[in-house]
XYZ file of C-alpha atoms in Angstrom:
695
model
C -56.321 38.620 146.932
C -57.474 41.075 143.929
C -60.694 42.689 144.315
C -64.267 42.265 142.042
C -64.794 44.859 139.757
C -67.536 46.125 137.354
C -67.904 43.552 134.911
C -65.455 41.392 136.049
C -66.082 37.275 134.636
C -63.654 34.541 135.691
C -60.168 34.738 135.065
C -57.750 32.057 133.310
C -54.597 30.606 135.576
C -52.639 29.659 132.890
C -48.932 28.200 133.702
C -47.056 30.908 132.347
C -46.911 34.110 130.701
C -49.767 34.675 127.988
C -48.618 36.858 125.193
C -51.521 36.660 122.951
C -55.133 35.685 122.807
C -58.325 35.752 120.349
C -61.811 35.038 119.600
C -63.625 32.731 116.998
C -65.559 34.987 114.683
C -68.731 32.718 116.362
C -67.297 34.087 119.773
C -67.371 29.976 120.697
C -64.133 29.263 121.519
C -60.948 31.561 122.212
C -57.197 30.921 122.280
C -54.552 31.467 124.259
C -50.843 31.850 123.132
C -48.084 31.297 125.896
C -44.401 31.920 126.617
C -43.890 28.376 126.405
C -45.231 27.819 122.649
C -48.423 26.542 123.852
C -51.810 27.391 122.822
C -54.765 26.901 124.936
C -58.442 26.428 123.099
C -61.378 27.307 125.431
C -65.148 27.207 124.857
C -66.628 30.325 126.167
C -70.177 28.619 127.266
C -68.387 27.736 130.699
C -64.759 28.548 130.128
C -63.271 24.813 130.002
C -59.906 24.276 128.348
C -61.003 22.104 125.273
C -57.608 21.238 123.712
C -54.002 22.450 124.010
C -51.607 22.867 120.505
C -48.198 22.197 120.307
C -45.760 23.177 118.085
C -44.043 26.174 118.905
C -40.616 25.970 120.761
C -41.109 30.061 122.024
C -43.208 32.738 122.816
C -46.591 32.816 120.655
C -46.733 36.623 119.596
C -50.236 36.521 117.146
C -52.808 34.324 117.026
C -55.790 34.885 114.786
C -58.592 33.028 113.566
C -59.835 32.847 110.287
C -62.899 34.420 108.792
C -64.777 31.314 108.921
C -63.309 30.261 111.577
C -62.683 26.430 110.994
C -58.672 27.353 110.802
C -56.569 29.820 112.910
C -52.769 31.120 112.361
C -50.227 31.770 115.536
C -46.651 33.467 115.335
C -43.692 33.071 117.135
C -40.405 33.992 118.444
C -38.883 30.664 117.085
C -39.616 32.183 113.605
C -42.291 30.578 112.443
C -45.996 30.677 111.311
C -48.458 27.786 111.574
C -51.706 27.046 110.526
C -53.921 24.852 112.941
C -57.165 22.867 112.251
C -59.493 24.398 115.140
C -61.357 21.470 115.223
C -58.720 18.450 115.101
C -56.028 20.656 116.579
C -53.647 19.675 113.913
C -50.752 21.694 112.422
C -51.467 22.078 108.691
C -48.715 24.147 107.323
C -45.329 25.094 109.191
C -44.391 28.540 107.195
C -40.460 29.353 107.362
C -38.934 32.106 105.928
C -38.294 34.946 108.203
C -35.267 35.658 109.334
C -36.070 36.808 113.226
C -39.148 36.577 115.386
C -42.485 36.895 114.311
C -44.243 39.807 116.111
C -47.452 40.079 114.122
C -50.042 38.029 112.076
C -53.692 38.696 110.306
C -55.894 37.133 108.193
C -57.133 39.024 105.033
C -61.231 39.327 105.732
C -61.772 36.811 102.496
C -59.456 34.406 104.522
C -57.222 33.898 101.266
C -53.961 35.132 102.821
C -52.478 36.032 105.582
C -49.997 38.586 106.930
C -46.529 38.455 109.160
C -44.413 41.037 110.830
C -41.144 40.298 111.555
C -38.217 41.572 113.409
C -35.771 41.043 110.064
C -37.644 44.112 109.067
C -40.141 42.476 106.397
C -43.438 42.024 105.974
C -44.717 38.858 104.449
C -47.835 37.558 102.321
C -48.587 33.745 102.573
C -50.703 31.693 100.791
C -53.429 29.501 103.325
C -54.121 27.087 101.291
C -50.212 26.037 100.488
C -48.509 27.705 103.522
C -46.255 29.411 100.371
C -44.903 32.938 100.591
C -46.299 35.157 97.747
C -44.588 38.274 98.567
C -42.305 39.821 100.538
C -42.793 44.101 101.527
C -39.427 45.277 102.489
C -39.316 49.083 102.750
C -39.334 49.199 107.054
C -35.721 49.798 108.122
C -36.269 48.873 111.693
C -38.017 45.642 113.084
C -41.468 45.454 112.334
C -43.906 44.828 115.002
C -46.923 44.703 113.940
C -49.470 44.196 111.007
C -53.260 44.386 110.239
C -55.444 43.868 107.505
C -58.145 46.713 106.706
C -61.483 45.487 106.603
C -61.865 46.723 102.908
C -59.160 44.335 101.909
C -57.643 46.722 99.897
C -54.713 47.585 102.270
C -52.662 46.759 104.725
C -50.808 48.350 107.694
C -47.505 47.663 109.402
C -45.615 49.240 112.170
C -42.131 49.766 113.031
C -39.412 50.238 115.581
C -39.080 53.800 114.216
C -42.502 54.803 115.438
C -43.173 54.686 111.161
C -46.246 53.266 110.240
C -46.850 52.074 106.659
C -49.890 51.771 104.913
C -49.407 49.120 101.857
C -51.527 48.479 98.404
C -52.022 44.818 98.783
C -52.405 44.418 94.990
C -49.544 46.037 94.397
C -47.396 45.625 97.357
C -46.420 49.301 96.997
C -46.484 52.027 100.094
C -48.877 54.170 99.284
C -48.565 56.205 103.094
C -46.088 56.756 105.628
C -47.325 57.671 109.370
C -44.824 59.346 111.176
C -45.798 60.837 114.696
C -44.656 58.294 117.125
C -41.597 58.899 118.445
C -40.554 55.523 119.626
C -41.118 52.153 118.278
C -45.028 51.565 117.230
C -45.961 48.428 118.831
C -49.463 47.898 117.480
C -51.882 48.700 114.862
C -55.601 48.019 113.849
C -58.503 49.237 111.356
C -61.428 50.740 112.366
C -64.760 48.056 111.451
C -65.331 50.866 108.442
C -61.833 50.644 107.235
C -61.745 54.674 106.998
C -59.232 54.719 110.537
C -56.356 53.341 111.955
C -55.166 53.184 115.208
C -51.813 52.945 116.404
C -49.812 52.418 119.587
C -46.409 51.968 121.243
C -43.865 52.949 123.363
C -44.039 56.381 123.665
C -47.336 55.894 125.360
C -50.125 57.477 123.152
C -52.708 56.107 120.997
C -52.597 57.837 117.602
C -55.879 57.691 115.462
C -55.024 57.973 111.719
C -57.711 58.554 108.317
C -55.642 56.260 106.488
C -57.221 58.415 103.276
C -55.602 61.412 103.531
C -52.784 59.830 105.701
C -52.979 62.127 108.464
C -53.455 61.721 112.507
C -56.725 63.364 113.634
C -56.690 62.511 117.255
C -54.203 61.736 120.182
C -54.824 59.172 122.889
C -52.977 60.025 125.918
C -53.183 59.398 129.774
C -51.482 55.550 129.075
C -48.497 56.521 131.684
C -46.892 53.105 129.660
C -45.828 51.597 127.053
C -48.590 50.174 124.724
C -48.413 46.724 123.842
C -52.013 46.341 122.179
C -54.421 48.138 120.647
C -58.124 47.291 119.344
C -61.621 48.964 118.248
C -64.719 47.198 118.797
C -66.696 45.438 116.611
C -69.126 48.841 116.672
C -65.968 51.426 115.962
C -67.242 53.559 118.841
C -64.432 52.723 121.234
C -61.043 51.385 121.162
C -59.081 49.060 123.789
C -55.514 49.721 124.622
C -53.147 47.578 127.078
C -49.464 47.732 128.201
C -46.882 48.258 131.096
C -48.456 48.947 134.693
C -50.664 46.307 134.596
C -54.064 47.729 133.236
C -56.220 48.354 130.157
C -58.354 51.097 128.857
C -61.366 51.571 127.494
C -61.978 55.316 125.002
C -64.597 56.863 123.263
C -63.085 57.216 120.079
C -65.243 60.496 119.245
C -64.171 62.176 122.238
C -61.420 60.790 123.101
C -61.707 60.899 126.642
C -61.062 57.463 128.701
C -63.722 55.505 130.303
C -63.052 52.828 132.459
C -59.321 51.754 133.467
C -59.270 47.848 134.084
C -57.302 46.720 136.711
C -56.120 43.275 138.397
C -53.367 41.977 136.257
C -50.009 41.722 138.589
C -47.975 42.710 135.517
C -47.455 43.862 131.695
C -51.454 43.478 129.906
C -49.640 42.287 126.367
C -52.973 41.995 124.988
C -56.371 42.924 124.631
C -59.380 42.148 122.496
C -63.032 42.654 121.922
C -65.505 39.615 121.000
C -66.959 39.570 118.194
C -70.345 40.399 119.712
C -68.457 43.268 121.568
C -70.212 42.261 124.827
C -67.066 40.868 126.896
C -62.989 42.245 126.920
C -60.258 39.502 126.947
C -56.966 40.735 128.243
C -54.197 38.489 128.725
C -50.837 39.351 130.823
C -47.481 38.353 131.428
C -48.918 37.728 135.342
C -49.856 34.139 133.611
C -54.163 35.182 133.587
C -56.566 36.417 130.987
C -59.175 38.534 132.574
C -62.744 38.798 131.144
C -64.905 41.530 131.287
C -68.245 41.783 130.668
C -68.960 45.415 128.832
C -73.008 44.467 127.753
C -75.757 46.755 128.923
C -73.331 49.513 130.070
C -71.499 47.531 133.062
C -68.021 49.373 132.184
C -69.244 53.037 131.903
C -66.771 56.117 132.389
C -65.328 56.151 136.085
C -67.086 58.112 138.909
C -64.118 59.599 140.196
C -64.625 59.959 143.897
C -63.039 61.689 146.865
C -59.158 61.964 146.844
C -59.250 61.024 150.938
C -61.428 60.002 153.363
C -65.418 60.284 152.802
C -66.550 60.767 156.610
C -70.278 61.475 155.689
C -72.923 60.048 152.934
C -76.911 60.552 152.901
C -79.524 59.568 150.316
C -81.522 62.124 149.207
C -85.601 61.755 150.403
C -86.742 60.524 146.899
C -83.265 58.480 146.683
C -82.330 59.480 142.979
C -78.987 61.060 144.672
C -76.425 60.470 147.344
C -74.367 63.129 148.833
C -70.892 62.841 150.166
C -68.519 65.081 151.889
C -64.870 64.275 153.203
C -61.459 65.162 154.162
C -60.726 66.793 150.680
C -63.203 69.550 151.543
C -66.137 68.497 149.022
C -69.061 67.634 148.788
C -69.806 65.032 145.879
C -73.614 64.312 144.500
C -73.941 61.366 142.868
C -76.927 59.785 140.617
C -77.845 56.768 142.959
C -78.576 54.769 139.604
C -75.698 55.377 137.625
C -73.265 55.836 140.315
C -71.810 58.857 138.711
C -70.885 62.313 140.090
C -72.999 64.972 139.033
C -71.913 67.969 140.981
C -69.154 68.965 143.079
C -69.548 71.441 146.143
C -66.561 73.786 147.010
C -66.577 75.883 149.867
C -65.514 74.717 152.950
C -62.027 75.405 153.424
C -61.346 72.034 155.947
C -62.985 68.889 156.188
C -66.779 68.070 155.787
C -67.653 66.620 158.015
C -71.020 65.668 157.845
C -74.220 66.126 155.264
C -77.157 66.011 155.072
C -80.344 66.652 152.878
C -83.817 68.423 153.757
C -87.166 66.894 153.868
C -87.615 68.293 150.310
C -84.217 66.987 149.423
C -83.961 70.764 147.123
C -81.065 71.412 149.742
C -77.704 69.876 151.577
C -76.531 71.270 154.744
C -72.971 70.699 155.314
C -70.590 71.354 158.854
C -66.988 71.602 158.500
C -63.780 71.429 160.307
C -63.400 74.889 159.385
C -66.119 75.689 162.304
C -68.598 76.521 159.514
C -72.169 74.717 158.167
C -73.164 76.245 154.829
C -76.512 75.515 152.701
C -76.606 74.239 149.331
C -79.128 74.794 147.061
C -79.219 71.156 145.013
C -80.147 71.801 141.720
C -77.901 75.153 141.259
C -74.754 73.563 143.151
C -74.042 76.772 144.906
C -73.527 77.868 148.617
C -77.024 79.614 150.003
C -75.971 80.576 153.058
C -72.751 80.341 156.022
C -73.813 79.615 159.106
C -71.231 80.623 161.803
C -70.967 80.504 165.711
C -69.473 77.287 166.577
C -65.488 77.687 167.829
C -63.742 74.751 167.186
C -64.766 71.722 164.600
C -68.023 71.155 163.294
C -68.674 67.125 163.601
C -72.242 66.767 162.724
C -75.422 68.538 161.297
C -79.226 67.082 160.982
C -82.311 68.819 159.857
C -85.381 68.847 161.503
C -88.412 66.906 159.743
C -89.964 70.500 159.282
C -87.020 71.914 157.906
C -87.361 75.240 159.548
C -84.531 74.484 161.742
C -80.999 72.729 161.894
C -78.820 71.228 164.744
C -75.476 71.403 165.073
C -72.925 69.621 167.879
C -69.142 70.651 167.914
C -65.683 69.896 169.775
C -66.674 73.317 171.625
C -69.368 70.866 173.429
C -72.076 72.490 172.230
C -75.246 71.937 170.161
C -76.440 75.037 168.525
C -80.042 75.540 167.115
C -80.380 77.409 163.674
C -83.031 78.973 161.800
C -82.729 77.802 158.093
C -84.428 80.884 156.892
C -82.365 83.850 158.713
C -79.099 81.764 159.083
C -79.597 83.284 162.649
C -78.646 80.749 166.001
C -81.793 80.361 167.975
C -80.149 78.534 170.734
C -77.259 76.891 172.366
C -76.836 74.115 174.208
C -74.270 72.849 177.009
C -74.589 70.353 178.905
C -72.439 67.912 177.213
C -68.323 67.673 179.349
C -66.709 66.845 176.208
C -66.747 67.388 172.341
C -70.359 66.285 171.124
C -70.184 63.562 168.140
C -73.370 63.122 166.726
C -76.992 64.526 166.725
C -80.013 63.425 164.785
C -83.662 65.020 165.434
C -86.692 62.371 166.323
C -89.158 61.507 163.518
C -91.508 63.859 164.776
C -88.789 66.830 165.464
C -89.996 66.948 169.196
C -86.624 65.520 170.581
C -82.946 65.409 169.534
C -80.599 62.890 170.652
C -76.908 63.828 170.923
C -73.473 61.540 171.422
C -70.780 62.645 172.838
C -66.562 61.976 173.550
C -68.382 61.677 177.061
C -69.582 58.555 177.038
C -73.087 59.886 177.241
C -76.124 60.137 175.029
C -78.627 63.353 175.618
C -82.129 63.567 175.106
C -83.551 67.174 174.370
C -86.651 68.847 173.897
C -86.782 70.921 170.876
C -89.133 73.482 171.866
C -87.394 74.481 175.353
C -84.272 73.061 174.404
C -84.642 71.247 177.881
C -82.719 68.294 178.806
C -85.204 65.455 179.053
C -82.639 62.007 179.740
C -79.044 60.969 180.079
C -78.123 57.325 178.774
C -75.320 56.004 180.064
C -73.193 53.115 179.666
C -71.298 53.121 176.482
C -67.234 53.015 178.074
C -66.227 55.185 174.578
C -67.007 58.253 172.573
C -70.046 57.913 170.954
C -69.931 58.729 167.786
C -73.371 58.225 166.461
C -76.946 58.188 167.049
C -80.103 57.378 165.047
C -83.543 57.163 165.863
C -85.542 54.553 164.691
C -87.937 55.455 162.227
C -90.950 54.627 164.352
C -89.031 56.908 167.312
C -89.384 54.451 169.848
C -85.779 52.955 169.614
C -82.566 54.640 169.379
C -79.283 53.113 168.308
C -76.167 54.749 169.349
C -72.308 53.671 168.540
C -69.026 54.778 169.497
C -65.403 53.756 170.519
C -65.882 50.749 172.543
C -66.369 48.810 169.810
C -70.720 48.211 170.558
C -74.289 49.393 168.855
C -76.511 49.568 171.810
C -80.116 49.516 171.317
C -82.020 52.000 173.789
C -85.601 52.236 174.429
C -86.131 55.570 174.315
C -89.718 55.891 176.300
C -87.958 54.411 179.311
C -84.574 55.442 178.366
C -83.258 51.725 179.065
C -80.808 49.774 177.015
C -82.260 46.434 175.456
C -79.828 45.143 173.470
C -75.917 45.273 173.034
C -74.327 44.694 170.244
C -71.010 43.286 169.869
C -68.866 42.034 166.777
C -67.381 44.797 165.821
C -63.458 45.183 166.426
C -62.631 48.762 166.236
C -64.988 51.791 166.803
C -67.970 51.668 165.410
C -68.435 54.935 163.410
C -72.054 55.051 162.076
C -75.445 53.702 162.313
C -78.446 54.010 160.491
C -81.816 52.634 160.242
C -83.511 51.300 157.138
C -86.851 52.377 156.263
C -88.851 49.889 157.566
C -86.534 50.468 161.057
C -86.169 46.194 161.298
C -82.742 46.446 160.344
C -79.470 48.745 161.521
C -76.529 49.195 159.749
C -73.001 49.758 161.456
C -69.911 50.931 159.921
C -67.022 50.622 161.875
C -62.958 51.168 161.354
C -62.583 47.629 161.324
C -63.261 47.473 157.362
C -66.421 45.947 158.156
C -69.908 47.119 157.598
C -72.721 44.995 159.887
C -76.361 44.593 159.099
C -78.643 43.883 162.609
C -81.934 43.127 163.307
C -83.219 45.565 165.304
C -85.843 43.481 166.749
C -83.742 40.495 167.663
C -80.716 41.916 168.501
C -79.251 39.735 166.103
C -76.027 40.042 163.012
C -77.592 39.124 159.830
C -74.811 39.625 157.747
C -71.625 41.160 157.711
C -70.221 42.748 154.724
C -66.007 42.454 155.217
C -62.591 43.023 154.039
C -63.100 46.132 152.559
C -59.309 48.039 151.511
C -60.040 50.632 154.274
C -61.970 51.719 157.335
C -65.739 52.705 157.199
C -66.699 56.129 157.914
C -70.694 56.308 156.975
C -73.522 54.094 156.097
C -76.872 55.133 154.793
C -80.340 53.561 153.113
C -82.015 54.005 150.264
C -85.623 52.588 149.632
C -87.371 52.577 146.488
C -90.242 51.049 143.968
C -86.301 49.264 142.777
C -86.082 47.545 146.503
C -83.396 48.507 149.499
C -80.015 49.788 149.079
C -77.476 50.717 151.476
C -74.568 53.094 150.781
C -71.085 52.846 152.517
C -68.158 55.333 152.296
C -64.633 54.780 153.386
C -61.415 56.038 154.355
C -60.033 55.716 151.168
C -62.438 58.057 149.061
C -64.441 54.975 148.293
C -68.561 55.580 147.887
C -70.527 51.898 147.190
C -73.976 50.871 146.695
C -74.769 47.744 147.656
C -78.625 46.149 147.029
C -80.007 44.046 150.004
C -82.875 41.588 149.179
C -84.059 40.027 152.373
C -85.334 36.340 151.240
C -87.011 34.273 154.191
C -84.059 33.494 156.649
C -81.763 34.660 153.933
C -80.022 38.587 153.700
C -77.412 39.166 150.480
C -75.885 41.979 149.598
C -75.205 42.773 145.956
C -72.913 45.451 145.005
C -74.296 47.214 142.439
C -71.892 50.923 141.676
C -68.726 52.368 143.138
C -67.589 55.292 143.081
C -63.993 54.830 143.821
C -59.788 53.691 143.133
C -59.876 51.585 145.521
C -61.266 47.955 145.335
C -63.441 45.330 147.320
C -62.114 42.450 148.363
C -63.603 39.194 149.142
C -62.370 36.253 151.225
C -63.838 33.129 152.774
C -67.491 34.199 151.556
C -69.365 30.275 151.545
C -71.766 29.897 147.976
C -72.693 26.321 149.686
C -76.878 26.721 149.318
C -76.667 29.863 147.028
C -79.701 30.365 144.945
C -79.553 31.874 141.160
C -75.972 31.346 141.240
C -74.865 30.515 137.315
C -71.185 28.537 137.035
C -69.764 31.458 135.517
C -70.217 33.677 138.323
C -69.442 30.330 140.940
C -66.184 30.042 139.063
C -65.329 34.322 139.786
C -66.097 33.746 143.034
C -64.102 30.743 143.985
C -61.300 32.302 142.475
C -61.765 35.556 144.890
C -61.970 33.369 147.677
C -64.982 31.843 148.263
C -65.335 28.160 149.486
C -67.737 25.113 147.895
C -67.617 23.137 152.041
C -68.355 26.002 154.821
C -68.194 23.519 157.606
C -64.537 24.495 159.132
C -65.369 28.327 158.220
C -68.302 27.866 160.227
C -66.741 26.913 163.287
C -64.217 29.401 162.458
C -66.551 32.541 162.191
C -69.745 30.804 164.189
C -70.105 34.561 164.656
C -69.856 36.169 161.726
C -72.808 35.533 158.973
C -70.886 36.461 156.217
C -72.193 37.734 152.596
C -69.498 39.378 150.232
C -70.624 40.890 147.178
C -73.604 39.163 145.478
C -73.187 35.555 148.080
C -75.121 34.783 150.896
C -73.536 32.388 152.941
C -76.399 30.546 154.251
C -75.388 28.725 158.243
C -77.484 25.397 159.014
C -77.155 25.098 162.464
C -78.217 21.661 162.166
C -75.467 20.600 160.210
C -73.084 20.836 162.402
C -74.273 20.509 166.327
C -70.848 22.857 166.840
C -72.138 25.795 165.496
C -72.914 28.881 168.048
C -76.313 30.482 168.595
C -75.939 33.812 166.531
C -77.783 35.131 169.489
C -74.352 35.179 171.090
C -73.760 37.919 169.294
C -75.947 40.343 171.893
C -75.194 40.651 175.063
C -77.831 41.765 177.733
C -76.734 45.081 180.049
C -76.735 42.868 183.621
C -74.985 40.539 181.614
C -72.042 42.495 180.417
C -69.789 43.304 183.191
C -65.679 43.165 180.785
C -67.499 42.997 177.030
C -64.836 41.026 174.865
C -65.439 42.069 171.417
C -64.244 40.385 169.946
C -43.185 42.949 134.024
C -41.882 41.080 131.671
C -40.094 43.113 129.090
C -41.139 42.184 125.423
C -38.157 43.848 123.511
């Protein structure tokens, strides 16, 4: 199942490959040309099919609307052009004369002329009123694949199999410029909205931008990696979209030549890409039989935030909630803008995995631990390393700042915890009560106590002032990967290899809840700011949100592409957010919304090359869901009638992206109480945790 990406809208599934597509001038209708010769018309208000135009007997290679929107022209591998009445769907003219495939078609800006490009080496100009050919332009010596009118009316561009682009004077039919630069066939040409630039693209994988007055190339866009079938300017002229083999479309900044975004999801060659008239939407069509729609309004599609290249082991939010820090297997620490998801800094210095990272209470510093046996203190503003802490003799697993910011605690596979003076970098104490490697560490909110979790299956509580061991908490049947104090300091959460999350009374040292639901090692836990929710991330590729008072699972975010290694919370005036990090190198930010008995989780941004998938989420009783979003979610595996699903996953309250599955116990007596996720220590004896080649 393909995953949801930023800006993605419902896709249109056709019964054959899709070669061409076009928006009407007012953006209210949309035409799709298929391999079988059909043209399907849709209304863009709800993306319902309104009509199918039949007449072509082979691929519909091009579709274009008349500037007034009342007529449409199409060209085909059957060597004909057809003019259609949009209102009635009737064919007004069949234009014949080409002796080869008709590969490209365009209306003049006034709509009084149609240009066609063909593999018979010619460009023909037609009268749309009569269907007669007015003129034939025949200077190309290879098949002509594309044609476009200049917005200034005076010029036509065409591209051929040699990679030559010719500019023609519309009035005289003379060739005024020959643009050479492509090393192979030019498949697509497009004028900028102002008419002073021309974009061309083709087999050599490049997009070239030309000054049409001077006839010179002013920029070459590289990085596509595959043959390009289609190129188009945005209505404002500041962006270019391209598509081709490889199943992707790309958005480019015209001024800088930088690739702004890569749109993935198609399962085969993307043969055409178009902007809507307002520029707020992009459509891409493919040999895979789909048209995918992308929302680019409000900056939804912005520059790629390239994530870590490997596993992300730690993610922490700054005290103010404006930045996020992450560290991982690629040895780097990355600082992200929490609002936009853009990476602002990459901190380099560690020579092994950056295993953990945490902000100072003031947020002006971060400290990181590493597999290189060291800790590093960084200045957030400057991005430079201020101090290196050495002393551990093995991999440093975790690190924590004291609430007063004067001290740092670190734990290591050398079975010790060390306390460090932040100002001097000196080690103040080394504590060695654990009998196996120490995996996690955290300070209590008041700074008087430290909790550590170890592979020896124990949690140890230490006094900060004298380093004395206060308590040893036992119960886990596997190593303790993560420990976290509640914001009030009265409760401690722990998680680990036994697939459980445990909630402890700190004062009594008793386990109040054993939270069961994960099916693999639980790697990290984190409390929300109020402490009423606990997030747990697991190697089972899910994140669970738990009610810390009742010990019940509120929501499961599932079907990540890879194991979850880190979770953390942001709470600010805008709301409550969760940040997750995975083995695939991704960092994702989610908005968490609680409304009555509902808990919804909505993906806000993702710094990743991988993509989230969603399966089986129920959309029954979802509030505020638009028809467009409902269609997208159903295409991603959501269901309308969740009764069978509830029986199957009665122990999972599933929320995917912006969908909440509201489970009604009254609807089915067989639905179990969600509290069945919770097992008291006394009850738990043996827990069962449950291309098509367009040539």
